[in-house]
C-alpha positions as semicolon CSV with decimal commas, in nm:
position;residue;x (nm);y (nm);z (nm)
1;K;-16,142;-2,043;8,141
2;G;-15,776;-2,016;8,229
3;N;-15,479;-1,798;8,162
4;G;-15,134;-1,932;8,102
5;N;-14,814;-1,844;7,933
6;G;-14,580;-2,099;7,798
7;K;-14,252;-2,075;7,625
8;G;-14,067;-2,359;7,466
9;R;-13,749;-2,389;7,276
10;G;-13,630;-2,704;7,106
11;G;-13,323;-2,775;6,913
12;G;-13,138;-3,071;6,782
13;N;-12,827;-3,144;6,589
14;G;-12,812;-3,418;6,339
15;G;-12,513;-3,634;6,264
16;S;-12,341;-3,733;5,949
17;G;-12,233;-4,083;5,871
18;R;-12,052;-4,284;5,606
19;Q;-12,267;-4,502;5,392
20;G;-12,138;-4,857;5,374
21;G;-12,369;-4,959;5,089
22;Q;-12,730;-5,066;5,037
23;G;-12,869;-4,897;5,346
24;F;-12,574;-4,990;5,569
25;N;-12,531;-4,678;5,787
26;P;-12,299;-4,698;6,089
27;D;-12,467;-4,393;6,248
28;S;-12,823;-4,520;6,205
29;L;-12,870;-4,605;6,573
30;K;-12,747;-4,260;6,681
31;Q;-12,979;-4,099;6,426
32;A;-13,269;-4,313;6,547
33;R;-13,219;-4,185;6,901
34;L;-13,201;-3,823;6,780
35;D;-13,514;-3,862;6,568
36;A;-13,702;-4,027;6,853
37;E;-13,596;-3,760;7,105
38;T;-13,695;-3,482;6,864
39;L;-14,035;-3,642;6,808
40;E;-14,096;-3,674;7,181
41;A;-13,993;-3,312;7,245
42;Q;-14,217;-3,180;6,969
43;I;-14,524;-3,365;7,095
44;R;-14,452;-3,268;7,457
45;T;-14,434;-2,901;7,353
46;R;-14,762;-2,925;7,164
47;S;-14,931;-3,091;7,459
48;K;-14,857;-2,784;7,675
49;T;-15,022;-2,543;7,433
50;S;-15,320;-2,745;7,317
51;K;-15,646;-2,797;7,504
52;N;-15,701;-3,133;7,336
53;T;-15,377;-3,305;7,430
54;G;-15,228;-3,407;7,759
55;Q;-15,031;-3,662;7,950
56;G;-15,136;-3,949;7,723
57;V;-14,975;-3,789;7,418
58;A;-14,638;-3,755;7,588
59;E;-14,654;-4,116;7,701
60;R;-14,729;-4,231;7,348
61;A;-14,437;-4,025;7,221
62;R;-14,201;-4,194;7,468
63;A;-14,334;-4,535;7,361
64;M;-14,275;-4,450;6,996
65;A;-13,922;-4,334;7,076
66;Q;-13,838;-4,650;7,267
67;S;-13,983;-4,868;6,989
68;S;-13,775;-4,690;6,726
69;I;-13,452;-4,735;6,922
70;K;-13,529;-5,100;7,000
71;S;-13,586;-5,173;6,631
72;H;-13,246;-5,033;6,539
73;V;-13,071;-5,213;6,824
74;E;-13,209;-5,546;6,706
75;H;-13,097;-5,503;6,346
76;E;-12,777;-5,301;6,362
77;L;-12,426;-5,380;6,482
78;D;-12,218;-5,228;6,757
79;D;-11,931;-4,994;6,666
80;E;-11,664;-5,265;6,645
81;D;-11,890;-5,489;6,438
82;V;-11,970;-5,201;6,202
83;V;-11,605;-5,158;6,113
84;K;-11,546;-5,530;6,058
85;Y;-11,854;-5,591;5,848
86;S;-11,823;-5,266;5,655
87;E;-11,472;-5,357;5,539
88;I;-11,590;-5,690;5,405
89;F;-11,910;-5,548;5,257
90;D;-11,734;-5,263;5,080
91;S;-11,491;-5,503;4,911
92;V;-11,778;-5,678;4,729
93;Q;-12,039;-5,405;4,715
94;Q;-12,037;-5,383;4,335
95;E;-12,063;-5,761;4,296
96;I;-12,358;-5,767;4,536
97;K;-12,550;-5,516;4,327
98;Q;-12,476;-5,701;4,003
99;L;-12,567;-6,040;4,147
100;R;-12,887;-5,906;4,300
101;V;-13,011;-5,784;3,963
102;I;-12,941;-6,122;3,808
103;L;-13,109;-6,317;4,088
104;E;-13,421;-6,104;4,069
105;S;-13,450;-6,152;3,692
106;A;-13,392;-6,531;3,688
107;E;-13,692;-6,717;3,550
108;A;-13,846;-7,044;3,658
109;K;-13,689;-7,350;3,498
110;E;-13,977;-7,581;3,576
111;K;-14,274;-7,515;3,349
112;E;-14,626;-7,565;3,477
113;R;-14,830;-7,842;3,316
114;I;-15,151;-7,703;3,168
115;W;-15,408;-7,784;2,900
116;L;-15,261;-7,686;2,563
117;K;-15,547;-7,600;2,331
118;N;-15,597;-7,567;1,956
119;K;-15,422;-7,897;1,884
120;G;-15,481;-8,134;1,595
121;T;-15,483;-8,440;1,822
122;G;-15,562;-8,518;2,183
123;D;-15,878;-8,488;2,390
124;L;-16,177;-8,318;2,232
125;D;-16,217;-7,961;2,360
126;D;-16,586;-7,907;2,440
127;N;-16,544;-7,535;2,383
128;K;-16,440;-7,599;2,021
129;L;-16,737;-7,812;1,910
130;V;-16,888;-7,535;1,701
131;D;-16,553;-7,475;1,534
132;G;-16,538;-7,846;1,451
133;V;-16,872;-7,829;1,275
134;T;-16,746;-7,544;1,061
135;G;-16,442;-7,744;0,954
136;D;-16,172;-7,641;1,205
137;R;-15,941;-7,935;1,271
138;N;-15,762;-7,785;1,571
139;I;-16,036;-7,868;1,820
140;Y;-15,836;-8,088;2,057
141;K;-15,640;-8,025;2,375
142;K;-15,360;-8,210;2,552
143;R;-15,161;-8,182;2,872
144;G;-14,821;-8,021;2,836
145;K;-14,579;-7,769;2,980
146;D;-14,655;-7,400;2,955
147;E;-14,374;-7,245;2,754
148;N;-14,485;-6,893;2,838
149;V;-14,329;-6,852;3,184
150;F;-14,203;-6,495;3,148
151;G;-14,301;-6,289;3,450
152;K;-14,460;-6,582;3,632
153;R;-14,372;-6,663;3,988
154;Q;-14,197;-6,997;4,015
155;P;-14,397;-7,250;4,220
156;K;-14,093;-7,389;4,405
157;P;-13,768;-7,214;4,500
158;K;-13,432;-7,294;4,347
159;R;-13,214;-7,478;4,598
160;I;-12,848;-7,384;4,638
161;S;-12,564;-7,529;4,847
162;F;-12,244;-7,333;4,897
163;V;-11,986;-7,588;5,013
164;V;-11,686;-7,386;5,130
165;D;-11,336;-7,483;5,242
166;V;-11,281;-7,406;5,611
167;S;-10,981;-7,636;5,654
168;S;-10,675;-7,542;5,855
169;S;-10,479;-7,472;5,535
170;M;-10,720;-7,191;5,450
171;S;-10,617;-7,020;5,774
172;V;-10,247;-7,109;5,758
173;M;-10,217;-6,991;5,398
174;N;-10,430;-6,679;5,449
175;A;-10,128;-6,461;5,378
176;D;-10,251;-6,463;5,018
177;G;-10,600;-6,366;5,140
178;R;-10,772;-6,692;5,046
179;L;-10,980;-6,722;5,363
180;D;-11,062;-6,351;5,367
181;R;-11,169;-6,358;5,003
182;M;-11,382;-6,665;5,056
183;V;-11,553;-6,494;5,349
184;A;-11,616;-6,189;5,130
185;T;-11,768;-6,421;4,869
186;M;-12,002;-6,562;5,133
187;V;-12,105;-6,210;5,233
188;M;-12,174;-6,132;4,868
189;A;-12,400;-6,436;4,837
190;M;-12,585;-6,377;5,165
191;E;-12,646;-6,008;5,091
192;A;-12,758;-6,068;4,732
193;L;-12,999;-6,348;4,834
194;S;-13,148;-6,158;5,127
195;G;-13,522;-6,108;5,082
196;L;-13,546;-6,351;4,789
197;E;-13,647;-6,653;4,994
198;Y;-13,956;-6,707;4,780
199;K;-13,727;-6,775;4,481
200;Y;-13,419;-6,928;4,645
201;R;-13,335;-7,153;4,938
202;Y;-12,968;-7,176;5,023
203;N;-12,734;-7,315;5,282
204;I;-12,365;-7,270;5,353
205;L;-12,176;-7,584;5,448
206;G;-11,812;-7,609;5,549
207;H;-11,566;-7,891;5,491
208;S;-11,235;-7,945;5,668
209;G;-11,028;-8,218;5,827
210;D;-11,299;-8,248;6,094
211;T;-11,617;-8,250;5,885
212;D;-11,770;-8,286;5,541
213;G;-12,070;-8,067;5,614
214;F;-12,057;-7,817;5,902
215;E;-12,376;-7,612;5,868
216;F;-12,307;-7,241;5,893
217;V;-12,640;-7,143;5,734
218;S;-12,947;-7,364;5,703
219;M;-13,203;-7,343;5,424
220;E;-13,482;-7,305;5,677
221;N;-13,322;-7,019;5,868
222;P;-13,095;-6,790;5,663
223;P;-12,944;-6,486;5,838
224;R;-13,199;-6,206;5,849
225;N;-12,973;-5,906;5,902
226;R;-12,611;-5,798;5,903
227;K;-12,562;-5,890;6,265
228;E;-12,657;-6,251;6,193
229;R;-12,444;-6,255;5,879
230;L;-12,145;-6,133;6,079
231;A;-12,206;-6,419;6,325
232;V;-12,183;-6,663;6,032
233;I;-11,845;-6,541;5,912
234;R;-11,710;-6,536;6,268
235;K;-11,793;-6,906;6,290
236;V;-11,606;-6,962;5,965
237;Y;-11,289;-6,799;6,098
238;S;-11,322;-6,985;6,427
239;H;-11,355;-7,323;6,258
240;A;-11,067;-7,267;6,017
241;T;-10,831;-7,169;6,298
242;S;-10,923;-7,457;6,530
243;C;-10,994;-7,762;6,311
244;S;-10,764;-8,059;6,257
245;S;-10,556;-8,100;5,943
246;G;-10,697;-8,316;5,667
247;D;-10,942;-8,291;5,378
248;N;-11,301;-8,391;5,310
249;T;-11,353;-8,221;4,973
250;L;-11,471;-8,541;4,803
251;S;-11,725;-8,649;5,064
252;A;-11,846;-8,290;5,109
253;G;-11,922;-8,256;4,738
254;A;-12,087;-8,597;4,715
255;K;-12,297;-8,533;5,024
256;A;-12,415;-8,193;4,902
257;V;-12,524;-8,336;4,566
258;S;-12,719;-8,620;4,724
259;T;-12,892;-8,413;4,994
260;I;-12,994;-8,105;4,796
261;V;-13,249;-8,302;4,593
262;Q;-13,419;-8,450;4,899
263;Q;-13,669;-8,165;4,884
264;E;-13,836;-8,050;4,563
265;G;-13,703;-7,740;4,397
266;D;-13,729;-7,552;4,070
267;D;-13,359;-7,620;4,012
268;Y;-13,056;-7,742;4,209
269;F;-12,705;-7,595;4,243
270;V;-12,394;-7,700;4,432
271;F;-12,088;-7,473;4,447
272;L;-11,780;-7,642;4,591
273;I;-11,468;-7,444;4,690
274;S;-11,144;-7,618;4,785
275;D;-10,777;-7,533;4,825
276;A;-10,675;-7,897;4,877
277;N;-10,412;-8,088;4,687
278;L;-10,653;-8,374;4,629
279;E;-10,403;-8,632;4,510
280;S;-10,213;-8,605;4,838
281;Y;-10,531;-8,739;5,001
282;G;-10,579;-9,015;4,743
283;V;-10,852;-8,831;4,553
284;T;-10,826;-8,801;4,176
285;P;-10,998;-8,530;3,973
286;R;-11,190;-8,805;3,792
287;L;-11,331;-8,940;4,118
288;L;-11,438;-8,593;4,230
289;A;-11,596;-8,521;3,892
290;E;-11,790;-8,848;3,899
291;N;-11,934;-8,764;4,241
292;L;-12,029;-8,409;4,146
293;L;-12,199;-8,532;3,827
294;S;-12,372;-8,829;3,991
295;D;-12,718;-8,668;3,967
296;S;-12,813;-8,503;3,640
297;R;-13,067;-8,282;3,816
298;V;-12,791;-8,102;4,004
299;N;-12,579;-7,827;3,850
300;A;-12,248;-7,881;4,030
301;F;-11,950;-7,645;4,009
302;V;-11,604;-7,660;4,164
303;I;-11,356;-7,379;4,226
304;F;-10,997;-7,461;4,316
305;I;-10,784;-7,208;4,497
306;A;-10,427;-7,198;4,367
307;N;-10,427;-7,552;4,228
308;E;-10,408;-7,511;3,854
309;I;-10,305;-7,866;3,757
310;E;-10,606;-8,036;3,919
311;A;-10,837;-7,762;3,794
312;E;-10,726;-7,821;3,436
313;E;-10,796;-8,192;3,472
314;M;-11,139;-8,116;3,622
315;R;-11,217;-7,887;3,329
316;R;-11,151;-8,175;3,092
317;L;-11,374;-8,414;3,286
318;M;-11,667;-8,186;3,365
319;P;-11,912;-7,998;3,138
320;T;-11,795;-7,663;3,007
321;G;-11,791;-7,391;3,270
322;R;-11,822;-7,626;3,569
323;A;-11,456;-7,629;3,691
324;H;-11,248;-7,320;3,766
325;V;-10,923;-7,215;3,931
326;V;-10,836;-6,895;4,120
327;L;-10,465;-6,815;4,117
328;D;-10,519;-6,461;4,251
329;T;-10,762;-6,487;4,544
330;A;-10,866;-6,124;4,492
331;E;-11,054;-6,251;4,187
332;L;-11,262;-6,506;4,383
333;P;-11,573;-6,292;4,449
334;G;-11,587;-6,169;4,090
335;L;-11,537;-6,518;3,947
336;F;-11,799;-6,661;4,177
337;R;-12,049;-6,391;4,076
338;Q;-11,984;-6,471;3,710
339;I;-12,025;-6,847;3,762
340;F;-12,336;-6,801;3,973
341;S;-12,488;-6,560;3,722
342;N;-12,432;-6,794;3,426
343;A;-12,571;-7,085;3,626
344;V;-12,904;-6,940;3,733
345;L;-12,993;-6,770;3,405
């Protein structure tokens, strides 16, 4: 039996933060620390007044607090990163939401082969023998594709290559916002596809005077959080400001089309973005169109930035809706969302 008096007073002030969209909260780390500290204080106070709690409870509280903070540190950005990413994210927030809905509702293109029953010809269905005796003629079955795919999970993911222009001209001519808008378009795609890996596999490849396929994002390892997505766009800016002059639009498009089908997928898409004056590099719109259409399994699209003449020629040579031009770079994310939406549905 023991006597004891204990007094405890706890208080905490919360913080307010600006929501950047879809759970993007710049003050989340600060709030995590406050929540963790409050939890630890509450349990410590209870341990002083309860006979059934003690030192172990306080230790567990500290462990929970540290785990909570560590989780936020791993997945959130520092203050400077928050500002940079939030500006980009906010500029395409509406497009992200719209594209996400479309991606989630896209159905499988490939239909599963099953036994189709109640047919007038084919292999005899043992389960229909009695019906045959009674005069039913539809007692056969045959292999075919299941047309009823609504709501079914597709067996293989759709495979997508975003082949973006990171040439020196994108940086030099960025006064019109072309590089910034392309980066925002990449953020839109990465955010909308996040968590849908079971339905989609995507990569982001860059082409410039130095390369026809610099891998910013691989299909096997897409960015898992905003910190990793910010690292991707930083690499884009770095490459565009340091690469040699020149153009590899043609070889980049051809390479993407040939490599995307090397692994099985439900469907295949290549989206090529270029600001190049192709003819100055000896590339005609016809040659580019032939390379993009070289494999009928691949749905290839091309978007020209501020090059209307070549875009018009590409429109004539490619299937309807496959060639586009952006004269106002502010329209690039919205146009890309529209093209992407029409393609996957």
